[in-house]
PDB file of C-alpha atoms in Angstrom:
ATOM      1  CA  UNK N 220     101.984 118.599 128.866  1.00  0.00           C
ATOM      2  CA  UNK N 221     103.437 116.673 126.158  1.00  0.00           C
ATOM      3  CA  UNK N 222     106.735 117.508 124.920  1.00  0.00           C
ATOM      4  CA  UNK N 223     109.467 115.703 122.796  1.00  0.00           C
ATOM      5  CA  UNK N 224     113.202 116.197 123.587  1.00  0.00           C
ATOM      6  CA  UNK N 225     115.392 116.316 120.675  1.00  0.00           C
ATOM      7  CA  UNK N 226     119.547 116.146 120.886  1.00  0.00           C
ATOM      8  CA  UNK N 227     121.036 117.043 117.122  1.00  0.00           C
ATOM      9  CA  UNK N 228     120.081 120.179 115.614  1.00  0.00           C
ATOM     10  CA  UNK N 229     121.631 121.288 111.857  1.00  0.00           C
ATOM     11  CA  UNK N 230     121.192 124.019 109.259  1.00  0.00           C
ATOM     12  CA  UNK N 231     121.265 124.096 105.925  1.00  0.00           C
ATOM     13  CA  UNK N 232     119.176 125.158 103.041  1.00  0.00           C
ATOM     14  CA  UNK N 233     116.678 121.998 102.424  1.00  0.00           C
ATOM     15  CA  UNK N 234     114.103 124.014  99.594  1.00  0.00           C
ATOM     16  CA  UNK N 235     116.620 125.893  97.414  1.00  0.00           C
ATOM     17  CA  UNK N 236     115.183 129.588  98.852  1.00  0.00           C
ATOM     18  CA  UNK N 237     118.109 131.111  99.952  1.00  0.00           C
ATOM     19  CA  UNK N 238     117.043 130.717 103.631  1.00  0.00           C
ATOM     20  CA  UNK N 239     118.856 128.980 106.151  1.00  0.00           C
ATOM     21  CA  UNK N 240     115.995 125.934 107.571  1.00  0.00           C
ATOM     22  CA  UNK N 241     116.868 123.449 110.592  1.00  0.00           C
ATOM     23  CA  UNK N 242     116.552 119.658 111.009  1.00  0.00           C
ATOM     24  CA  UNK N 243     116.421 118.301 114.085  1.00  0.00           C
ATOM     25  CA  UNK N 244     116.425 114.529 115.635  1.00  0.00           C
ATOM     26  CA  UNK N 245     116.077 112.433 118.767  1.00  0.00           C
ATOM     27  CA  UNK N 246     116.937 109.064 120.133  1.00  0.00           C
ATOM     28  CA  UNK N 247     114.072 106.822 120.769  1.00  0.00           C
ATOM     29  CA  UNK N 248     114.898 106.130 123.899  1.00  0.00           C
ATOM     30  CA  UNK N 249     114.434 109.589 126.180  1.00  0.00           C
ATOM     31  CA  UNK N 250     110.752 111.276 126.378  1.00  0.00           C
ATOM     32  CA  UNK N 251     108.187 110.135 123.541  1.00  0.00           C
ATOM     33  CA  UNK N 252     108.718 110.488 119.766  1.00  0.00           C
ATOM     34  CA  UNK N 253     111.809 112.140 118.846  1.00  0.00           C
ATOM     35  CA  UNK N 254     111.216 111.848 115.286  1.00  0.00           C
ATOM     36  CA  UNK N 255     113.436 113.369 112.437  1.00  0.00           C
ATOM     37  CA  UNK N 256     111.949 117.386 111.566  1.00  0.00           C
ATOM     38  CA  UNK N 257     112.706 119.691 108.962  1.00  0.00           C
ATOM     39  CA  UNK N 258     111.593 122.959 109.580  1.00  0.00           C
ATOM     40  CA  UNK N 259     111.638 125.718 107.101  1.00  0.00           C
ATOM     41  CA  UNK N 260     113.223 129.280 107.627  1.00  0.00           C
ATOM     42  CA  UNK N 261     110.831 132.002 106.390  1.00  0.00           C
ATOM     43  CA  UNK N 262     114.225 134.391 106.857  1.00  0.00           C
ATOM     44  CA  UNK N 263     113.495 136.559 109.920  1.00  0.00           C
ATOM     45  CA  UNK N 264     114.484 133.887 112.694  1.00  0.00           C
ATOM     46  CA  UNK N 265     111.261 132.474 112.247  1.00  0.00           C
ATOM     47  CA  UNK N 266     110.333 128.887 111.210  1.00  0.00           C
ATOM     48  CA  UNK N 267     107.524 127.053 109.862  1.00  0.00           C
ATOM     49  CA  UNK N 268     106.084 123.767 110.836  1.00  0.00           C
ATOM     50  CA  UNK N 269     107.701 120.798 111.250  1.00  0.00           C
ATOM     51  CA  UNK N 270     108.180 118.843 108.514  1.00  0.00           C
ATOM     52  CA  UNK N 271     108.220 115.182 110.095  1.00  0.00           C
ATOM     53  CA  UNK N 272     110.383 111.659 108.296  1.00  0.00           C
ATOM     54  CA  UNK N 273     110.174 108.582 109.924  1.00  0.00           C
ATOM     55  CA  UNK N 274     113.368 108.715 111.841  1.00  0.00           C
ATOM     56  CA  UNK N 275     115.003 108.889 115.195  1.00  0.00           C
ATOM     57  CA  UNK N 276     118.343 108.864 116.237  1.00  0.00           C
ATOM     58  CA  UNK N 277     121.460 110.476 117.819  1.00  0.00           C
ATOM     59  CA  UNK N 278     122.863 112.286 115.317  1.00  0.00           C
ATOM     60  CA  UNK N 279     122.561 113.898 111.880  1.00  0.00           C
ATOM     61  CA  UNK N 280     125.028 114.433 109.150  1.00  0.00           C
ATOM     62  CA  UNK N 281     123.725 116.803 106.247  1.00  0.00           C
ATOM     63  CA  UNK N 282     125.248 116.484 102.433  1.00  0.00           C
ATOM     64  CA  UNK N 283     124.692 116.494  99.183  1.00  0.00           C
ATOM     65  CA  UNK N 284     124.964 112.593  98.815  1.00  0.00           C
ATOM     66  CA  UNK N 285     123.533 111.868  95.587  1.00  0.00           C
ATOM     67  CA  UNK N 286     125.099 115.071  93.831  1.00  0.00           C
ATOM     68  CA  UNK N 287     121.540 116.605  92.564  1.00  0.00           C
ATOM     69  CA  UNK N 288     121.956 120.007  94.202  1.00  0.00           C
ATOM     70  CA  UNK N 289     119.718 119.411  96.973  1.00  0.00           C
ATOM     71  CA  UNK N 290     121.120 118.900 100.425  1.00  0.00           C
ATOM     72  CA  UNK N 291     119.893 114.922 101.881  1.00  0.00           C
ATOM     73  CA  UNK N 292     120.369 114.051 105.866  1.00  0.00           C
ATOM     74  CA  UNK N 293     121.835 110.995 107.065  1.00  0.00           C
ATOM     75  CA  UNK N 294     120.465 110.426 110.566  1.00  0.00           C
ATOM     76  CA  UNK N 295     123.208 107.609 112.583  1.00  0.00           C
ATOM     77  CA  UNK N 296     120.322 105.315 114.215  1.00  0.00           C
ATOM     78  CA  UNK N 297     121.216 103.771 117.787  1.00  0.00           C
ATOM     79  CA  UNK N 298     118.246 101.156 118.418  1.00  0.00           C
ATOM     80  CA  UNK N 299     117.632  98.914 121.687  1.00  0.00           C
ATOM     81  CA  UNK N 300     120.319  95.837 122.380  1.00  0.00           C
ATOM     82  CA  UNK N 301     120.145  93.431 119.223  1.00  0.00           C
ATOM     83  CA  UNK N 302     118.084  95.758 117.046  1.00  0.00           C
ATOM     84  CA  UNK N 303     119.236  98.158 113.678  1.00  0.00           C
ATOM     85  CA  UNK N 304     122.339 100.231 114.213  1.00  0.00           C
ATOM     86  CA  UNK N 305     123.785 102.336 111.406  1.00  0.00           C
ATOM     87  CA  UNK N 306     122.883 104.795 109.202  1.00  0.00           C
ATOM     88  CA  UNK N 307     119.227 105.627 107.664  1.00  0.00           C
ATOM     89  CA  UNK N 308     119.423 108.075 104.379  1.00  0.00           C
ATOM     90  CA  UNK N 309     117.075 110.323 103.636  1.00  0.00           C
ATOM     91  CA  UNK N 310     117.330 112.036  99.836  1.00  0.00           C
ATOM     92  CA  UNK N 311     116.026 115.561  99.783  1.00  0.00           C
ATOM     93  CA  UNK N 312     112.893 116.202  97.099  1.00  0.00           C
ATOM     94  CA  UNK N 313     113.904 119.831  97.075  1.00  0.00           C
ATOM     95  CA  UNK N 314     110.768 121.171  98.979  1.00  0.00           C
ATOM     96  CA  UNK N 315     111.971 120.797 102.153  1.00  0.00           C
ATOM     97  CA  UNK N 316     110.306 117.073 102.353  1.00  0.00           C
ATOM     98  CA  UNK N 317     112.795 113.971 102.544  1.00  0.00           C
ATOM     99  CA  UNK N 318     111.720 110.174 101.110  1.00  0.00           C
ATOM    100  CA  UNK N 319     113.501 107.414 102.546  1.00  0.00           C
ATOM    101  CA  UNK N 320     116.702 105.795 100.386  1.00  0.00           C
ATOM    102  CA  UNK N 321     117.911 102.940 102.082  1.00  0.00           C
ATOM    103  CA  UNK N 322     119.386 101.675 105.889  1.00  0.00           C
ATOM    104  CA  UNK N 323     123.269 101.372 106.104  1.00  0.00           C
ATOM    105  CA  UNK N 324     123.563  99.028 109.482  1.00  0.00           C
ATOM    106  CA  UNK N 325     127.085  98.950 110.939  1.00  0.00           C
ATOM    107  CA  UNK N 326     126.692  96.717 114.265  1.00  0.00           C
ATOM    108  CA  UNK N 327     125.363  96.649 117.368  1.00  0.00           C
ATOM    109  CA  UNK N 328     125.342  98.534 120.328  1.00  0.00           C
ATOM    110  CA  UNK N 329     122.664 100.474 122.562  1.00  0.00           C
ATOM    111  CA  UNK N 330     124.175 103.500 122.094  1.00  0.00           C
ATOM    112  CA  UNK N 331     126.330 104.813 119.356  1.00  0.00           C
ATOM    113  CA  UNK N 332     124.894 105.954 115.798  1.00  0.00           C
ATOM    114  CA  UNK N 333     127.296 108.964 115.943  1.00  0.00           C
ATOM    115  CA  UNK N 334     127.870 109.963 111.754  1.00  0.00           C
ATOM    116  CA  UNK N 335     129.521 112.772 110.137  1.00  0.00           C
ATOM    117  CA  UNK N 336     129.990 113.474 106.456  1.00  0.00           C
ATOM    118  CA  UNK N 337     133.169 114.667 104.317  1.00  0.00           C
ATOM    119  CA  UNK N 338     135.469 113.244 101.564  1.00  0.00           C
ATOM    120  CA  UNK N 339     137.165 110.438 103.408  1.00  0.00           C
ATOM    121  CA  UNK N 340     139.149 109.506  99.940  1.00  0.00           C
ATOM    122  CA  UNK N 341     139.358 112.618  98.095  1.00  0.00           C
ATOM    123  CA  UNK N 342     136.892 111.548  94.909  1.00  0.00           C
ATOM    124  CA  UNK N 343     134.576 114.651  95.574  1.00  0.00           C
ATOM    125  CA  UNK N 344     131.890 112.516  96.953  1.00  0.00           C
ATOM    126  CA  UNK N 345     130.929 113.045 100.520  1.00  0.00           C
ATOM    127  CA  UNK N 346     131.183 110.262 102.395  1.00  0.00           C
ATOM    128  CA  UNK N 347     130.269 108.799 106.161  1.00  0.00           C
ATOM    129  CA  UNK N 348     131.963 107.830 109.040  1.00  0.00           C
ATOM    130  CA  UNK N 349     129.744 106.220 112.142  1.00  0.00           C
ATOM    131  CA  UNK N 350     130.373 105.645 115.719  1.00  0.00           C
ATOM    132  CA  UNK N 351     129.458 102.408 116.923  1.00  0.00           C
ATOM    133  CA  UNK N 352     128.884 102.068 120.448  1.00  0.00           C
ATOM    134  CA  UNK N 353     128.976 104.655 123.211  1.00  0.00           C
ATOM    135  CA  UNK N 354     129.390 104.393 126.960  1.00  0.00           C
ATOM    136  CA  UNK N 355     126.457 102.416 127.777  1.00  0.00           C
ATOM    137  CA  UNK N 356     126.986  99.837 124.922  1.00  0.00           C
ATOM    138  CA  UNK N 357     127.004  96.481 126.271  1.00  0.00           C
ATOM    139  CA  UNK N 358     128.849  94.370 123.550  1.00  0.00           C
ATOM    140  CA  UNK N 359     131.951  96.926 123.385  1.00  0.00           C
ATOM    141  CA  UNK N 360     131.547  97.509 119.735  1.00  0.00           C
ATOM    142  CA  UNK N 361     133.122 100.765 119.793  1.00  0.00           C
ATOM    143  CA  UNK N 362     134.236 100.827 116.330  1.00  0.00           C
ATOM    144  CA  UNK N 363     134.038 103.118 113.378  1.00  0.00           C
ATOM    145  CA  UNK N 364     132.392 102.142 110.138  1.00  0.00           C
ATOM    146  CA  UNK N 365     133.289 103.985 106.955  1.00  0.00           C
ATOM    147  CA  UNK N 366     130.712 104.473 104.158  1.00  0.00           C
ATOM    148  CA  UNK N 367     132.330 105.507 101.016  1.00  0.00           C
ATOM    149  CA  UNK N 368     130.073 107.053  98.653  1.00  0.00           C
ATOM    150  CA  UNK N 369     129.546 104.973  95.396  1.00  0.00           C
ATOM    151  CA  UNK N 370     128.144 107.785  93.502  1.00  0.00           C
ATOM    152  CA  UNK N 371     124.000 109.082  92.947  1.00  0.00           C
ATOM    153  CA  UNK N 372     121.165 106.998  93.830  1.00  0.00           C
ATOM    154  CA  UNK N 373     119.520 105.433  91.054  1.00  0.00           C
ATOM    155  CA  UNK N 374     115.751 105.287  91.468  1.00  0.00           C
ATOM    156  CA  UNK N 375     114.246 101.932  90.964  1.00  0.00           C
ATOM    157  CA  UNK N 376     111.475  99.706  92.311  1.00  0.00           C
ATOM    158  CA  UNK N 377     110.867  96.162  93.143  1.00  0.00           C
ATOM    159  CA  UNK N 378     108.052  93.602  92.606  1.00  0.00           C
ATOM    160  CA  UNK N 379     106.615  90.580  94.678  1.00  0.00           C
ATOM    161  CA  UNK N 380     104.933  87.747  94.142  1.00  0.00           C
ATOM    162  CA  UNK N 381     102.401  85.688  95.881  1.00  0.00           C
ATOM    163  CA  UNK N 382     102.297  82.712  95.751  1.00  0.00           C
ATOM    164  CA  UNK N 383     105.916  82.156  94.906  1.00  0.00           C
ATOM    165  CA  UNK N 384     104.663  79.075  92.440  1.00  0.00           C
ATOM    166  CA  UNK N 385     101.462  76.760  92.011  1.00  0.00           C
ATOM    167  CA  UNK N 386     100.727  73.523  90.044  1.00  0.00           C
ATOM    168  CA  UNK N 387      98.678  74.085  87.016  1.00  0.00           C
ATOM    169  CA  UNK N 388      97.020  71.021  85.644  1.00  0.00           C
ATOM    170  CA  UNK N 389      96.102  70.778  81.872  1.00  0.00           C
ATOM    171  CA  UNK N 390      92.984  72.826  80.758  1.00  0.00           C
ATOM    172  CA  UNK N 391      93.346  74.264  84.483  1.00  0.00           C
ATOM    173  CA  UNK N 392      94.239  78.283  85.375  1.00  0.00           C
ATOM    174  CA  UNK N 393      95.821  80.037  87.881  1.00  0.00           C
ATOM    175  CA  UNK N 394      96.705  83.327  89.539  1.00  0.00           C
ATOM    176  CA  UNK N 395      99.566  85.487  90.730  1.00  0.00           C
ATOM    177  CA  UNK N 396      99.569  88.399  92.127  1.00  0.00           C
ATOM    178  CA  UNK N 397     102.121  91.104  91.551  1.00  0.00           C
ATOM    179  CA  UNK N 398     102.635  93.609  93.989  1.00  0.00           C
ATOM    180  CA  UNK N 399     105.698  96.977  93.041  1.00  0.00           C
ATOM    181  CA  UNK N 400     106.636  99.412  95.116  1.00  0.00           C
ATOM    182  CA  UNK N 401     109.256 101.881  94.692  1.00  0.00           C
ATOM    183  CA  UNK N 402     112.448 102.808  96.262  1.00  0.00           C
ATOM    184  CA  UNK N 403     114.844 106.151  95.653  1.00  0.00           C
ATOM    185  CA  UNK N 404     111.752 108.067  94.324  1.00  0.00           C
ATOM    186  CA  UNK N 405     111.052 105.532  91.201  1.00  0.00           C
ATOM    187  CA  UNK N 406     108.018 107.188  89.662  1.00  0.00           C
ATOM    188  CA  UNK N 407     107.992 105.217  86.089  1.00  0.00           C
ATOM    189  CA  UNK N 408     105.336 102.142  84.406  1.00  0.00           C
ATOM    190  CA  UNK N 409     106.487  98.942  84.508  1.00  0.00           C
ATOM    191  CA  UNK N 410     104.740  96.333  82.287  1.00  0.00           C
ATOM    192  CA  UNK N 411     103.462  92.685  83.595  1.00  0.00           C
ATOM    193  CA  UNK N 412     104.261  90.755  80.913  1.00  0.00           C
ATOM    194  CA  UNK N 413     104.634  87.146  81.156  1.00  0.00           C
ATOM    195  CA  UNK N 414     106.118  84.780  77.894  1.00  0.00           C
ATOM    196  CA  UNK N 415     105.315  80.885  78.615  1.00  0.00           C
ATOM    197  CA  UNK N 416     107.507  78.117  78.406  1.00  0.00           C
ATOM    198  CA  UNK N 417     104.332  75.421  77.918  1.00  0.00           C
ATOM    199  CA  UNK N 418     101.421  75.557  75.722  1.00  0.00           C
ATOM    200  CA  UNK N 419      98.738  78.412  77.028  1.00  0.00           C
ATOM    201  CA  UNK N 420      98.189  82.067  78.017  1.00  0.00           C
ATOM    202  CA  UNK N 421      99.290  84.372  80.409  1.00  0.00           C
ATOM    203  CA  UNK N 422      97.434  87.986  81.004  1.00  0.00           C
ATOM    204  CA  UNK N 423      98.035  90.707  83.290  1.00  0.00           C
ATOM    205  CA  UNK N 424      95.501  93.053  84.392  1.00  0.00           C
ATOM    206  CA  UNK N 425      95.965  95.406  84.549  1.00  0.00           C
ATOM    207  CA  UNK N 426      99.111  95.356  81.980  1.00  0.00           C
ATOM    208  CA  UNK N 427     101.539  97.720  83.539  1.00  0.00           C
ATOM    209  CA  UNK N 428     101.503  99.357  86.630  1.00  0.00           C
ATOM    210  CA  UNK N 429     103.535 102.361  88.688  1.00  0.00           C
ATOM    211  CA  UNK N 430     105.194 101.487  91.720  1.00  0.00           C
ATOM    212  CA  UNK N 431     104.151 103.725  94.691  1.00  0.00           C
ATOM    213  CA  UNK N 432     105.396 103.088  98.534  1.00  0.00           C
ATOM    214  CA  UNK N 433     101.724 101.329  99.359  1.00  0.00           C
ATOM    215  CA  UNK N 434     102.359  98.990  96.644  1.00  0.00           C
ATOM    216  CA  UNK N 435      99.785  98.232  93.731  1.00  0.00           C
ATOM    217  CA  UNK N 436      99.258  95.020  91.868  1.00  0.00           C
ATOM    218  CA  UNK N 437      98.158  93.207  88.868  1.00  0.00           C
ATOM    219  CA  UNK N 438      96.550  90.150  88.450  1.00  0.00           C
ATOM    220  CA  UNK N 439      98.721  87.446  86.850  1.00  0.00           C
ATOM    221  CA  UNK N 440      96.505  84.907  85.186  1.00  0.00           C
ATOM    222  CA  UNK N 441      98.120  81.722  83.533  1.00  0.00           C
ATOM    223  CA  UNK N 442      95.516  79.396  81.292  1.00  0.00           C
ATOM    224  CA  UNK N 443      96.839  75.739  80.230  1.00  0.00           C
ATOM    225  CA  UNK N 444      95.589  74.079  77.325  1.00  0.00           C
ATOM    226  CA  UNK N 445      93.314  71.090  77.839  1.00  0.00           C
ATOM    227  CA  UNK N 446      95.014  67.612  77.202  1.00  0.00           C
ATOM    228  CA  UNK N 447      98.321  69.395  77.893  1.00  0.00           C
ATOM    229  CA  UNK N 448     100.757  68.305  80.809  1.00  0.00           C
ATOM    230  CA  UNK N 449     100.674  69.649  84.349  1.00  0.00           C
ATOM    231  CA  UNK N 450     103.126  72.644  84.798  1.00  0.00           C
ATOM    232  CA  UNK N 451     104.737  74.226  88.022  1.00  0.00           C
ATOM    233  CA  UNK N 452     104.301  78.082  87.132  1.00  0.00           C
ATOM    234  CA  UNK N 453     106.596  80.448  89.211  1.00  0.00           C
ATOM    235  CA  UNK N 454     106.938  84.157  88.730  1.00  0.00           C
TER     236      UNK N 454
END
């Protein structure tokens, strides 16, 4: 029988109901995937099924971190010797569901990862103070990290190029291609648009795009004019 073991359990209200819902994690490190769960309260001791993020770890910390009046979960992360150790964050969508915002590391240890939220410094934010280290760490970190809260996280995305630059010879083309994916639940369009220092054209297609986790791209096609000079294109 397969069976996960999992060592932090929390309540709070994660869909807005009224109900009281659980999340629960567990380290990597004990009996096969102890991933991070939400599971929703349907208000007579019962729960629904797990809702599962992409987490594991010792310990779980629940706020409202990005003051939008819906509860997020900050799981402390305790990875293998020389690996990630900190803090993942996990923004609440309101529906019980969490999307990823961002790893906080703080050192390394083997075991540690050990967070808990409050006002450390009084400015109504909640903030986050981690562990580091444990009884079986080998490097003696045993420190504590504070994360101060710098306020709500503002959704945005990020784009990528390959190739980083080419060559273009006169009456020559080339292409880029432009890859955007999203971070702290960016849903907008953002336009490829491309102005040129040199004598030519640039086109995008498509002309805009919007930034999902997977990543779409657009086609970034430079044309040089012919008896022109050879230019180093870079996006």
């Amino acid at each position: 029988m397969t069976f996960n073991i999992f060592t932090t359990i929390m309540a709070g209200d994660f869909n807005g109901d009224g109900k009281l819902d659980m999340v629960v994690v567990g380290p990597p490190y004990v009996v096969n995937y102890n991933p991070l769960e939400i599971l929703l309260g349907n208000g007579d001791g019962t729960f629904g099924a797990p809702i599962v993020a992409e987490s594991e770890g010792n310990s779980i910390a629940v706020a409202d971190f990005n003051n939008d009046g819906i509860l997020d979960v900050a799981v402390g992360v305790d990875y293998f010797v020389g690996e990630f150790l900190g803090v993942e964050l996990f923004l609440g969508n309101g529906d019980g569901t969490l999307r990823f915002a961002g790893p906080y590391p703080t050192g390394i240890a083997s075991l540690g990862g050990v967070v808990v939220a409050g006002d450390l410094n009084g400015d109504g934010k909640p903030d986050l103070a981690v562990a580091n280290g444990g009884v079986f760490s080998v490097d003696n970190s045993n420190t504590l990290t504070i994360l101060l809260n710098a306020g709500q996280v503002t959704p945005s995305f990020k784009l990528a190029v390959s190739p980083g630059s080419q060559t273009v010879n006169a009456g020559n083309s080339t292409t880029f291609t432009v890859t955007a994916t999203t971070t702290n639940g960016f849903t907008g369009t953002v336009a490829i648009t491309c102005p040129l220092p040199f004598a030519g054209t640039c086109t995008a297609s498509p002309a805009s795009i919007v930034p999902t986790t997977s990543g779409p791209s657009s086609t970034v096609t430079f044309l040089t004019v012919p008896n022109g000079e050879a230019w180093t294109a870079g996006l």
